[in-house]
mmCIF file of C-alpha atoms and ligand atoms in Angstrom:
data_model
loop_
_atom_site.group_PDB
_atom_site.id
_atom_site.type_symbol
_atom_site.label_atom_id
_atom_site.label_comp_id
_atom_site.label_asym_id
_atom_site.label_seq_id
_atom_site.Cartn_x
_atom_site.Cartn_y
_atom_site.Cartn_z
ATOM 1 C CA UNK Z 679 0.888 21.820 -22.961
ATOM 2 C CA UNK Z 680 -2.106 21.325 -20.888
ATOM 3 C CA UNK Z 681 -3.815 18.061 -19.744
ATOM 4 C CA UNK Z 682 -7.236 17.619 -18.422
ATOM 5 C CA UNK Z 683 -6.672 15.879 -15.177
ATOM 6 C CA UNK Z 684 -10.463 15.000 -14.868
ATOM 7 C CA UNK Z 685 -11.176 11.709 -14.163
ATOM 8 C CA UNK Z 686 -15.149 10.224 -13.320
ATOM 9 C CA UNK Z 687 -15.576 7.488 -11.218
ATOM 10 C CA UNK Z 688 -16.158 4.343 -12.562
ATOM 11 C CA UNK Z 689 -18.762 2.538 -11.257
ATOM 12 C CA UNK Z 690 -18.278 -1.376 -12.220
ATOM 13 C CA UNK Z 691 -15.096 -3.249 -10.772
ATOM 14 C CA UNK Z 692 -12.521 -1.036 -8.630
ATOM 15 C CA UNK Z 693 -13.004 2.315 -8.414
ATOM 16 C CA UNK Z 694 -10.975 4.478 -10.896
ATOM 17 C CA UNK Z 695 -10.346 7.117 -8.363
ATOM 18 C CA UNK Z 696 -11.394 10.321 -9.421
ATOM 19 C CA UNK Z 697 -9.014 13.914 -10.039
ATOM 20 C CA UNK Z 698 -10.543 16.050 -7.813
ATOM 21 C CA UNK Z 699 -12.549 19.582 -8.977
ATOM 22 C CA UNK Z 700 -10.066 21.390 -9.817
ATOM 23 C CA UNK Z 701 -8.573 20.958 -13.063
ATOM 24 C CA UNK Z 702 -4.756 20.563 -12.752
ATOM 25 C CA UNK Z 703 -2.666 21.577 -15.326
ATOM 26 C CA UNK Z 704 1.273 20.815 -14.732
ATOM 27 C CA UNK Z 705 2.931 23.011 -17.310
ATOM 28 C CA UNK Z 706 4.862 21.423 -20.072
ATOM 29 C CA UNK Z 707 3.318 18.006 -18.940
ATOM 30 C CA UNK Z 708 4.280 15.818 -21.715
ATOM 31 C CA UNK Z 709 2.104 12.844 -22.399
ATOM 32 C CA UNK Z 710 4.042 9.423 -22.596
ATOM 33 C CA UNK Z 711 4.971 6.467 -20.473
ATOM 34 C CA UNK Z 712 8.111 7.276 -20.217
ATOM 35 C CA UNK Z 713 9.974 9.428 -22.494
ATOM 36 C CA UNK Z 714 13.500 11.003 -22.137
ATOM 37 C CA UNK Z 715 16.122 12.014 -21.462
ATOM 38 C CA UNK Z 716 16.152 14.781 -24.129
ATOM 39 C CA UNK Z 717 17.787 17.184 -24.548
ATOM 40 C CA UNK Z 718 16.280 21.017 -24.747
ATOM 41 C CA UNK Z 719 13.302 21.832 -22.592
ATOM 42 C CA UNK Z 720 11.773 19.050 -22.102
ATOM 43 C CA UNK Z 721 11.659 17.523 -19.054
ATOM 44 C CA UNK Z 722 11.698 13.603 -18.879
ATOM 45 C CA UNK Z 723 8.743 12.153 -17.887
ATOM 46 C CA UNK Z 724 7.214 8.718 -16.134
ATOM 47 C CA UNK Z 725 3.593 7.687 -15.610
ATOM 48 C CA UNK Z 726 1.860 4.951 -14.567
ATOM 49 C CA UNK Z 727 -1.012 3.619 -12.590
ATOM 50 C CA UNK Z 728 -1.165 3.426 -8.612
ATOM 51 C CA UNK Z 729 -4.047 3.517 -6.031
ATOM 52 C CA UNK Z 730 -6.976 3.382 -8.686
ATOM 53 C CA UNK Z 731 -5.674 6.775 -10.737
ATOM 54 C CA UNK Z 732 -2.492 7.993 -12.752
ATOM 55 C CA UNK Z 733 0.351 8.925 -11.588
ATOM 56 C CA UNK Z 734 3.245 11.374 -13.567
ATOM 57 C CA UNK Z 735 6.423 12.223 -12.621
ATOM 58 C CA UNK Z 736 8.583 15.161 -14.342
ATOM 59 C CA UNK Z 737 12.818 15.142 -13.492
ATOM 60 C CA UNK Z 738 14.003 18.336 -15.291
ATOM 61 C CA UNK Z 739 17.446 19.009 -16.462
ATOM 62 C CA UNK Z 740 19.292 15.690 -14.668
ATOM 63 C CA UNK Z 741 22.498 15.913 -15.891
ATOM 64 C CA UNK Z 742 23.032 12.187 -15.292
ATOM 65 C CA UNK Z 743 19.888 10.377 -16.450
ATOM 66 C CA UNK Z 744 20.923 7.703 -18.897
ATOM 67 C CA UNK Z 745 16.970 5.874 -20.587
ATOM 68 C CA UNK Z 746 18.612 3.322 -18.388
ATOM 69 C CA UNK Z 747 18.259 4.994 -15.396
ATOM 70 C CA UNK Z 748 14.983 6.300 -16.368
ATOM 71 C CA UNK Z 749 13.544 2.749 -16.349
ATOM 72 C CA UNK Z 750 15.174 1.944 -12.939
ATOM 73 C CA UNK Z 751 13.722 5.029 -11.550
ATOM 74 C CA UNK Z 752 9.853 3.852 -13.650
ATOM 75 C CA UNK Z 753 11.058 0.216 -12.110
ATOM 76 C CA UNK Z 754 11.707 1.735 -8.209
ATOM 77 C CA UNK Z 755 8.569 3.399 -8.465
ATOM 78 C CA UNK Z 756 5.926 1.041 -9.590
ATOM 79 C CA UNK Z 757 7.445 -0.749 -6.938
ATOM 80 C CA UNK Z 758 7.340 1.770 -4.361
ATOM 81 C CA UNK Z 759 3.209 2.093 -5.226
ATOM 82 C CA UNK Z 760 2.891 -1.849 -4.850
ATOM 83 C CA UNK Z 761 4.376 -1.735 -1.321
ATOM 84 C CA UNK Z 762 2.121 1.368 -0.761
ATOM 85 C CA UNK Z 763 -0.842 -0.711 -1.608
ATOM 86 C CA UNK Z 764 0.016 -3.515 0.058
ATOM 87 C CA UNK Z 765 0.556 -1.650 3.025
ATOM 88 C CA UNK Z 766 -2.637 0.170 2.854
ATOM 89 C CA UNK Z 767 -4.980 -0.672 -0.214
ATOM 90 C CA UNK Z 768 -8.961 -0.914 1.025
ATOM 91 C CA UNK Z 769 -9.012 -2.220 -2.639
ATOM 92 C CA UNK Z 770 -6.409 -5.631 -2.262
ATOM 93 C CA UNK Z 771 -7.829 -8.064 0.254
ATOM 94 C CA UNK Z 772 -4.950 -8.981 1.575
ATOM 95 C CA UNK Z 773 -3.217 -5.380 2.328
ATOM 96 C CA UNK Z 774 -2.224 -4.562 6.335
ATOM 97 C CA UNK Z 775 -5.514 -2.676 6.341
ATOM 98 C CA UNK Z 776 -7.854 -4.782 4.450
ATOM 99 C CA UNK Z 777 -6.793 -7.366 7.247
ATOM 100 C CA UNK Z 778 -7.267 -4.904 10.199
ATOM 101 C CA UNK Z 779 -10.413 -4.299 9.059
ATOM 102 C CA UNK Z 780 -11.211 -7.671 8.588
ATOM 103 C CA UNK Z 781 -10.343 -8.580 12.209
ATOM 104 C CA UNK Z 782 -12.656 -8.506 15.487
ATOM 105 C CA UNK Z 783 -9.865 -8.138 17.508
ATOM 106 C CA UNK Z 784 -9.639 -5.592 19.635
ATOM 107 C CA UNK Z 785 -5.242 -6.305 20.631
ATOM 108 C CA UNK Z 786 -2.611 -4.479 19.187
ATOM 109 C CA UNK Z 787 -2.404 -5.213 15.715
ATOM 110 C CA UNK Z 788 1.087 -5.405 13.779
ATOM 111 C CA UNK Z 789 1.545 -2.703 10.874
ATOM 112 C CA UNK Z 790 4.544 -1.301 8.950
ATOM 113 C CA UNK Z 791 6.118 1.755 10.480
ATOM 114 C CA UNK Z 792 4.574 3.857 7.156
ATOM 115 C CA UNK Z 793 0.998 2.603 8.188
ATOM 116 C CA UNK Z 794 1.245 2.861 11.730
ATOM 117 C CA UNK Z 795 2.897 6.722 11.420
ATOM 118 C CA UNK Z 796 -0.061 7.526 8.399
ATOM 119 C CA UNK Z 797 -2.842 6.744 11.126
ATOM 120 C CA UNK Z 798 -1.395 8.841 13.512
ATOM 121 C CA UNK Z 799 -1.244 12.082 11.065
ATOM 122 C CA UNK Z 800 -4.369 10.758 10.228
ATOM 123 C CA UNK Z 801 -5.647 11.053 13.534
ATOM 124 C CA UNK Z 802 -4.183 14.373 14.308
ATOM 125 C CA UNK Z 803 -5.993 15.762 11.773
ATOM 126 C CA UNK Z 804 -9.312 14.353 13.424
ATOM 127 C CA UNK Z 805 -8.157 16.224 16.710
ATOM 128 C CA UNK Z 806 -7.665 19.186 14.740
ATOM 129 C CA UNK Z 807 -11.068 19.427 13.113
ATOM 130 C CA UNK Z 808 -13.123 18.168 15.672
ATOM 131 C CA UNK Z 809 -13.582 15.017 13.732
ATOM 132 C CA UNK Z 810 -14.814 16.364 10.506
ATOM 133 C CA UNK Z 811 -11.961 14.112 8.787
ATOM 134 C CA UNK Z 812 -12.287 10.422 10.435
ATOM 135 C CA UNK Z 813 -10.538 7.312 8.432
ATOM 136 C CA UNK Z 814 -13.079 5.288 10.209
ATOM 137 C CA UNK Z 815 -15.885 6.467 8.036
ATOM 138 C CA UNK Z 816 -15.516 3.940 5.425
ATOM 139 C CA UNK Z 817 -19.056 2.104 6.663
ATOM 140 C CA UNK Z 818 -20.838 4.794 6.287
ATOM 141 C CA UNK Z 819 -18.704 5.555 2.454
ATOM 142 C CA UNK Z 820 -20.061 2.291 1.844
ATOM 143 C CA UNK Z 821 -23.288 2.653 2.677
ATOM 144 C CA UNK Z 822 -24.160 5.564 0.640
ATOM 145 C CA UNK Z 823 -22.231 3.594 -2.037
ATOM 146 C CA UNK Z 824 -18.876 5.219 -2.731
ATOM 147 C CA UNK Z 825 -16.271 2.472 -1.014
ATOM 148 C CA UNK Z 826 -15.336 -0.388 -2.657
ATOM 149 C CA UNK Z 827 -18.300 -2.245 -1.763
ATOM 150 C CA UNK Z 828 -20.390 -0.328 -4.349
ATOM 151 C CA UNK Z 829 -24.232 -0.293 -4.033
ATOM 152 C CA UNK Z 830 -26.836 1.129 -5.344
ATOM 153 C CA UNK Z 831 -27.162 4.963 -5.764
ATOM 154 C CA UNK Z 832 -30.089 5.570 -3.135
ATOM 155 C CA UNK Z 833 -30.163 7.648 -0.345
ATOM 156 C CA UNK Z 834 -30.247 5.085 2.463
ATOM 157 C CA UNK Z 835 -32.770 5.391 6.270
ATOM 158 C CA UNK Z 836 -31.786 7.176 9.263
ATOM 159 C CA UNK Z 837 -32.321 3.866 11.152
ATOM 160 C CA UNK Z 838 -29.090 2.817 8.620
ATOM 161 C CA UNK Z 839 -26.920 5.666 8.925
ATOM 162 C CA UNK Z 840 -27.344 5.360 12.124
ATOM 163 C CA UNK Z 841 -26.524 1.983 12.402
ATOM 164 C CA UNK Z 842 -22.925 2.329 10.665
ATOM 165 C CA UNK Z 843 -22.176 5.881 12.531
ATOM 166 C CA UNK Z 844 -21.998 3.742 15.464
ATOM 167 C CA UNK Z 845 -19.023 1.630 14.024
ATOM 168 C CA UNK Z 846 -17.026 5.022 13.214
ATOM 169 C CA UNK Z 847 -15.345 7.221 15.346
ATOM 170 C CA UNK Z 848 -11.378 8.085 15.023
ATOM 171 C CA UNK Z 849 -11.806 8.040 19.045
ATOM 172 C CA UNK Z 850 -12.300 4.365 18.343
ATOM 173 C CA UNK Z 851 -8.608 4.147 16.864
ATOM 174 C CA UNK Z 852 -5.360 4.397 17.845
ATOM 175 C CA UNK Z 853 -1.503 4.074 16.660
ATOM 176 C CA UNK Z 854 1.827 3.749 18.252
ATOM 177 C CA UNK Z 855 5.238 3.872 16.567
ATOM 178 C CA UNK Z 856 7.310 1.404 18.689
ATOM 179 C CA UNK Z 857 6.697 -1.063 17.901
ATOM 180 C CA UNK Z 858 4.351 0.089 14.722
ATOM 181 C CA UNK Z 859 0.613 -1.533 15.664
ATOM 182 C CA UNK Z 860 -2.874 0.271 15.272
ATOM 183 C CA UNK Z 861 -5.714 -0.913 17.760
ATOM 184 C CA UNK Z 862 -9.505 -0.968 17.652
ATOM 185 C CA UNK Z 863 -12.088 -0.199 20.561
ATOM 186 C CA UNK Z 864 -14.534 -2.496 19.455
ATOM 187 C CA UNK Z 865 -13.901 -5.451 16.464
ATOM 188 C CA UNK Z 866 -16.654 -3.829 14.102
ATOM 189 C CA UNK Z 867 -14.447 -0.606 13.496
ATOM 190 C CA UNK Z 868 -12.720 -0.281 10.139
ATOM 191 C CA UNK Z 869 -10.039 2.301 8.567
ATOM 192 C CA UNK Z 870 -10.133 3.867 4.734
ATOM 193 C CA UNK Z 871 -7.390 5.700 4.310
ATOM 194 C CA UNK Z 872 -8.052 7.007 0.608
ATOM 195 C CA UNK Z 873 -8.564 10.673 1.848
ATOM 196 C CA UNK Z 874 -4.924 10.960 2.675
ATOM 197 C CA UNK Z 875 -3.263 7.775 0.890
ATOM 198 C CA UNK Z 876 -2.348 9.750 -2.353
ATOM 199 C CA UNK Z 877 -0.740 12.904 -0.393
ATOM 200 C CA UNK Z 878 0.898 10.072 1.560
ATOM 201 C CA UNK Z 879 2.382 8.333 -2.014
ATOM 202 C CA UNK Z 880 3.084 11.742 -3.246
ATOM 203 C CA UNK Z 881 5.686 11.937 -0.365
ATOM 204 C CA UNK Z 882 7.474 8.344 -0.583
ATOM 205 C CA UNK Z 883 7.968 8.942 -4.213
ATOM 206 C CA UNK Z 884 9.182 12.468 -3.217
ATOM 207 C CA UNK Z 885 11.469 11.401 -0.287
ATOM 208 C CA UNK Z 886 12.802 8.438 -2.763
ATOM 209 C CA UNK Z 887 13.645 11.196 -5.703
ATOM 210 C CA UNK Z 888 15.328 12.661 -2.946
ATOM 211 C CA UNK Z 889 17.444 9.544 -1.794
ATOM 212 C CA UNK Z 890 18.315 9.257 -5.513
ATOM 213 C CA UNK Z 891 19.722 12.961 -5.586
ATOM 214 C CA UNK Z 892 17.407 14.410 -7.920
ATOM 215 C CA UNK Z 893 16.826 17.398 -7.547
ATOM 216 C CA UNK Z 894 14.285 19.211 -9.804
ATOM 217 C CA UNK Z 895 11.027 17.388 -10.263
ATOM 218 C CA UNK Z 896 7.151 17.211 -9.898
ATOM 219 C CA UNK Z 897 4.930 14.291 -9.105
ATOM 220 C CA UNK Z 898 1.134 13.651 -9.287
ATOM 221 C CA UNK Z 899 -0.675 10.950 -8.181
ATOM 222 C CA UNK Z 900 -4.410 11.888 -9.187
ATOM 223 C CA UNK Z 901 -4.096 14.833 -8.806
ATOM 224 C CA UNK Z 902 -2.206 15.841 -5.560
ATOM 225 C CA UNK Z 903 1.296 17.297 -6.086
ATOM 226 C CA UNK Z 904 4.678 17.972 -4.862
ATOM 227 C CA UNK Z 905 7.166 19.747 -6.291
ATOM 228 C CA UNK Z 906 10.759 20.625 -5.625
ATOM 229 C CA UNK Z 907 13.457 22.656 -7.712
ATOM 230 C CA UNK Z 908 12.722 24.285 -10.777
ATOM 231 C CA UNK Z 909 11.166 22.985 -14.547
ATOM 232 C CA UNK Z 910 13.024 21.826 -17.454
ATOM 233 C CA UNK Z 911 12.945 26.143 -18.679
ATOM 234 C CA UNK Z 912 14.525 27.024 -15.270
ATOM 235 C CA UNK Z 913 11.510 28.458 -14.015
ATOM 236 C CA UNK Z 914 9.796 27.133 -10.943
ATOM 237 C CA UNK Z 915 7.615 24.564 -11.284
ATOM 238 C CA UNK Z 916 3.787 25.924 -11.891
ATOM 239 C CA UNK Z 917 0.574 24.418 -11.706
ATOM 240 C CA UNK Z 918 -2.348 25.571 -12.623
ATOM 241 C CA UNK Z 919 -6.226 25.588 -11.193
ATOM 242 C CA UNK Z 920 -9.212 26.787 -12.927
ATOM 243 C CA UNK Z 921 -12.559 26.377 -11.482
ATOM 244 C CA UNK Z 922 -14.006 23.130 -11.582
ATOM 245 C CA UNK Z 923 -16.182 23.541 -14.589
ATOM 246 C CA UNK Z 924 -14.374 21.666 -17.369
ATOM 247 C CA UNK Z 925 -15.979 25.052 -19.564
ATOM 248 C CA UNK Z 926 -13.478 27.579 -17.369
ATOM 249 C CA UNK Z 927 -10.180 27.515 -18.424
ATOM 250 C CA UNK Z 928 -6.824 27.836 -16.069
ATOM 251 C CA UNK Z 929 -7.280 30.480 -13.702
ATOM 252 C CA UNK Z 930 -5.011 31.101 -11.279
ATOM 253 C CA UNK Z 931 -1.176 29.485 -11.592
ATOM 254 C CA UNK Z 932 1.105 28.392 -8.172
ATOM 255 C CA UNK Z 933 4.178 28.059 -8.026
ATOM 256 C CA UNK Z 934 5.242 25.315 -5.915
ATOM 257 C CA UNK Z 935 9.216 24.515 -4.784
ATOM 258 C CA UNK Z 936 9.519 22.129 -2.077
ATOM 259 C CA UNK Z 937 5.278 22.432 -1.776
ATOM 260 C CA UNK Z 938 2.836 19.564 -1.975
ATOM 261 C CA UNK Z 939 -0.746 20.840 -3.497
ATOM 262 C CA UNK Z 940 -3.666 18.645 -2.534
ATOM 263 C CA UNK Z 941 -7.403 19.365 -3.769
ATOM 264 C CA UNK Z 942 -10.458 17.615 -2.401
ATOM 265 C CA UNK Z 943 -13.815 18.311 -4.063
ATOM 266 C CA UNK Z 944 -17.282 17.385 -3.656
ATOM 267 C CA UNK Z 945 -17.985 17.838 -7.836
ATOM 268 C CA UNK Z 946 -16.932 14.932 -9.436
ATOM 269 C CA UNK Z 947 -17.837 11.841 -7.575
ATOM 270 C CA UNK Z 948 -21.279 11.779 -6.655
ATOM 271 C CA UNK Z 949 -24.792 10.647 -7.160
ATOM 272 C CA UNK Z 950 -28.154 12.471 -7.874
ATOM 273 C CA UNK Z 951 -31.617 11.629 -6.849
ATOM 274 C CA UNK Z 952 -34.766 13.757 -7.169
ATOM 275 C CA UNK Z 953 -32.314 17.156 -8.027
ATOM 276 C CA UNK Z 954 -30.291 16.376 -5.089
ATOM 277 C CA UNK Z 955 -26.273 15.607 -5.023
ATOM 278 C CA UNK Z 956 -25.045 13.195 -2.904
ATOM 279 C CA UNK Z 957 -21.340 13.510 -2.515
ATOM 280 C CA UNK Z 958 -18.583 10.984 -1.673
ATOM 281 C CA UNK Z 959 -17.521 13.089 0.992
ATOM 282 C CA UNK Z 960 -19.055 12.440 4.678
ATOM 283 C CA UNK Z 961 -19.539 14.294 7.139
ATOM 284 C CA UNK Z 962 -18.829 12.110 10.157
ATOM 285 C CA UNK Z 963 -20.611 14.513 12.449
ATOM 286 C CA UNK Z 964 -24.073 13.495 10.588
ATOM 287 C CA UNK Z 965 -23.410 10.182 8.691
ATOM 288 C CA UNK Z 966 -24.671 11.947 5.649
ATOM 289 C CA UNK Z 967 -22.639 13.573 2.136
ATOM 290 C CA UNK Z 968 -22.018 17.102 2.311
ATOM 291 C CA UNK Z 969 -24.404 19.247 0.945
ATOM 292 C CA UNK Z 970 -22.960 22.981 0.666
ATOM 293 C CA UNK Z 971 -21.649 24.890 -1.829
ATOM 294 C CA UNK Z 972 -18.304 24.535 -1.271
ATOM 295 C CA UNK Z 973 -16.994 22.893 -4.948
ATOM 296 C CA UNK Z 974 -13.642 22.314 -4.490
ATOM 297 C CA UNK Z 975 -10.640 22.767 -1.517
ATOM 298 C CA UNK Z 976 -7.166 23.274 -2.142
ATOM 299 C CA UNK Z 977 -4.224 23.313 0.166
ATOM 300 C CA UNK Z 978 -0.525 24.002 0.205
ATOM 301 C CA UNK Z 979 1.450 22.515 2.517
ATOM 302 C CA UNK Z 980 4.944 21.195 2.850
ATOM 303 C CA UNK Z 981 3.786 17.537 3.566
ATOM 304 C CA UNK Z 982 1.868 16.062 1.026
ATOM 305 C CA UNK Z 983 -0.317 13.912 2.860
ATOM 306 C CA UNK Z 984 -1.586 16.285 5.427
ATOM 307 C CA UNK Z 985 -2.733 18.749 2.553
ATOM 308 C CA UNK Z 986 -4.320 15.945 1.405
ATOM 309 C CA UNK Z 987 -6.504 14.610 4.573
ATOM 310 C CA UNK Z 988 -7.175 18.833 5.047
ATOM 311 C CA UNK Z 989 -8.615 19.341 2.380
ATOM 312 C CA UNK Z 990 -11.156 16.856 2.566
ATOM 313 C CA UNK Z 991 -11.815 17.985 6.178
ATOM 314 C CA UNK Z 992 -11.613 21.337 5.116
ATOM 315 C CA UNK Z 993 -14.617 20.204 2.357
ATOM 316 C CA UNK Z 994 -16.440 18.450 5.254
ATOM 317 C CA UNK Z 995 -16.410 21.788 7.378
ATOM 318 C CA UNK Z 996 -17.634 23.665 4.568
ATOM 319 C CA UNK Z 997 -17.111 27.631 3.404
ATOM 320 C CA UNK Z 998 -17.429 29.104 6.822
ATOM 321 C CA UNK Z 999 -15.889 27.211 9.716
ATOM 322 C CA UNK Z 1000 -12.937 25.113 7.236
ATOM 323 C CA UNK Z 1001 -12.324 28.503 5.771
ATOM 324 C CA UNK Z 1002 -11.666 29.860 9.503
ATOM 325 C CA UNK Z 1003 -9.730 26.914 10.656
ATOM 326 C CA UNK Z 1004 -7.413 27.496 7.911
ATOM 327 C CA UNK Z 1005 -6.713 30.857 8.457
ATOM 328 C CA UNK Z 1006 -6.753 29.598 12.353
ATOM 329 C CA UNK Z 1007 -4.160 27.012 11.296
ATOM 330 C CA UNK Z 1008 -1.682 29.243 8.959
ATOM 331 C CA UNK Z 1009 -2.853 26.747 6.205
ATOM 332 C CA UNK Z 1010 -2.421 28.135 1.878
ATOM 333 C CA UNK Z 1011 -5.603 27.158 1.145
ATOM 334 C CA UNK Z 1012 -7.973 28.394 -1.761
ATOM 335 C CA UNK Z 1013 -11.524 27.313 -1.674
ATOM 336 C CA UNK Z 1014 -13.971 27.293 -4.944
ATOM 337 C CA UNK Z 1015 -17.879 27.749 -3.719
ATOM 338 C CA UNK Z 1016 -20.751 27.676 -6.348
ATOM 339 C CA UNK Z 1017 -22.991 30.377 -6.699
ATOM 340 C CA UNK Z 1018 -25.868 29.599 -8.803
ATOM 341 C CA UNK Z 1019 -24.040 29.959 -12.261
ATOM 342 C CA UNK Z 1020 -20.688 31.360 -10.787
ATOM 343 C CA UNK Z 1021 -18.431 30.395 -8.344
ATOM 344 C CA UNK Z 1022 -16.207 32.835 -6.021
ATOM 345 C CA UNK Z 1023 -13.354 32.138 -4.192
ATOM 346 C CA UNK Z 1024 -12.020 32.326 -0.907
ATOM 347 C CA UNK Z 1025 -8.266 32.502 -0.466
ATOM 348 C CA UNK Z 1026 -6.048 32.581 2.531
ATOM 349 C CA UNK Z 1027 -3.423 34.905 3.285
ATOM 350 C CA UNK Z 1028 -1.172 32.300 3.061
ATOM 351 C CA UNK Z 1029 -2.338 31.503 -0.553
ATOM 352 C CA UNK Z 1030 -1.473 34.423 -2.124
ATOM 353 C CA UNK Z 1031 2.194 33.735 -1.900
ATOM 354 C CA UNK Z 1032 2.357 31.035 -4.126
ATOM 355 C CA UNK Z 1033 -0.182 32.622 -7.050
ATOM 356 C CA UNK Z 1034 1.829 34.055 -9.823
ATOM 357 C CA UNK Z 1035 1.337 37.607 -10.497
ATOM 358 C CA UNK Z 1036 -1.206 38.343 -13.025
ATOM 359 C CA UNK Z 1037 -3.025 35.086 -12.681
ATOM 360 C CA UNK Z 1038 -5.383 35.722 -9.783
ATOM 361 C CA UNK Z 1039 -8.960 35.248 -10.635
ATOM 362 C CA UNK Z 1040 -10.809 32.455 -11.853
ATOM 363 C CA UNK Z 1041 -14.153 32.900 -11.134
ATOM 364 C CA UNK Z 1042 -16.668 34.055 -14.468
ATOM 365 C CA UNK Z 1043 -19.754 32.965 -15.575
ATOM 366 C CA UNK Z 1044 -20.365 29.814 -16.361
HETATM 367 P P1 AMP R 1773 -10.539 13.116 -0.868
HETATM 368 O O1 AMP R 1773 -10.747 12.755 -2.190
HETATM 369 O O2 AMP R 1773 -8.917 12.765 -0.293
HETATM 370 O O3 AMP R 1773 -11.460 14.384 -0.489
HETATM 371 O O4 AMP R 1773 -10.968 11.569 -0.046
HETATM 372 C C1 AMP R 1773 -12.412 11.111 0.002
HETATM 373 C C2 AMP R 1773 -12.145 9.669 -0.053
HETATM 374 O O5 AMP R 1773 -11.881 9.351 1.254
HETATM 375 C C3 AMP R 1773 -13.755 9.175 0.136
HETATM 376 O O6 AMP R 1773 -13.752 8.641 -1.003
HETATM 377 C C4 AMP R 1773 -13.828 8.558 0.981
HETATM 378 O O7 AMP R 1773 -13.634 6.948 0.685
HETATM 379 C C5 AMP R 1773 -13.346 8.945 1.924
HETATM 380 N N1 AMP R 1773 -13.770 9.830 2.861
HETATM 381 C C6 AMP R 1773 -15.059 10.484 2.826
HETATM 382 N N2 AMP R 1773 -15.478 11.139 4.013
HETATM 383 C C7 AMP R 1773 -14.793 11.676 4.342
HETATM 384 C C8 AMP R 1773 -13.737 11.840 6.070
HETATM 385 N N3 AMP R 1773 -15.165 12.360 6.684
HETATM 386 N N4 AMP R 1773 -13.118 11.622 5.931
HETATM 387 C C9 AMP R 1773 -12.298 11.288 6.134
HETATM 388 N N5 AMP R 1773 -11.966 10.495 4.920
HETATM 389 C C10 AMP R 1773 -13.241 10.433 3.815
HETATM 390 MG MG1 MG R 1774 -8.220 14.291 0.801
#
């Protein structure tokens, strides 16, 4: 069964986070809010809403999963996701991050261990990518009309861009773990974890399932995925990737076991003025949306937050510098590059390990 996971960004009220440019197809995925357990070859499926998008958890062949425990798992997952929102959502005015963003103080600001740890991880990715990934980019995201403060979809002048850039810069943010706290160097620095939070949510949900001794699962939040064990047919979990154009069918199929996969795209969430596309992913070095032809980047890694952050960073770096960095870092990465009316792909050597034989190609005519 094929689930088309595309979703457009809603411009009214809270942004419904789009799914990435890549069409994701979890093989055997069922629809439904909370189904199972069932005998035979169907996984138990739990799904719901979080982080302005949807989540789906499939659990395969767990012998002791009664209908009651399925409901309990859903309840636990929903409260876990609610807690993550209270910690780091910029769409929740009372979250730790929203309060930190409003605060003008420059001393240590106490946060939960998870928030401090995630910001630490984000800062590591910023250093590794020389600032291509930068969670202080929020003022620019807002300026371009893509944040919680959705604005007119117009191209701002250079003066406004420069003004907002002066509030950004990952070096103005720091995190410590004991006791957990974060800090800014000047009062107007803020934090937008949108590019890493879904991956983090997937990691937290996986840790919960691990602690519940569930060994065979596939978790997906808004297109970011983690899988462990095997599916209901006793095969490795498989996820399909197609080019970021709905006229393409599923191209590559990748197998995931104890691995996460995240995709970033500058294809679905954008606006267009005078024939130019302005993407929701901002190059912090210029203060402007990325404009190159890299349509999407998929990263496979043990840690979904890291895969999520790196996928965004590689989109910023583009098909050449991004690819070189991915190879240098030994990352399993697939890039889909728009070339007129077709797509081409660039996969790092490590990515090939995950691709199912016979399903290596995506490219073709649009
Ligand atoms: P993702 O879909 O994971 O690539 O995250 C994209 C979101 O992250 C955007 O909608 C912005 O809120 C935010 N963002 C945009 N540009 C950057 C950047 N260069 N570094 C970190 N976050 C960014
Ligand atoms: Mg990301």
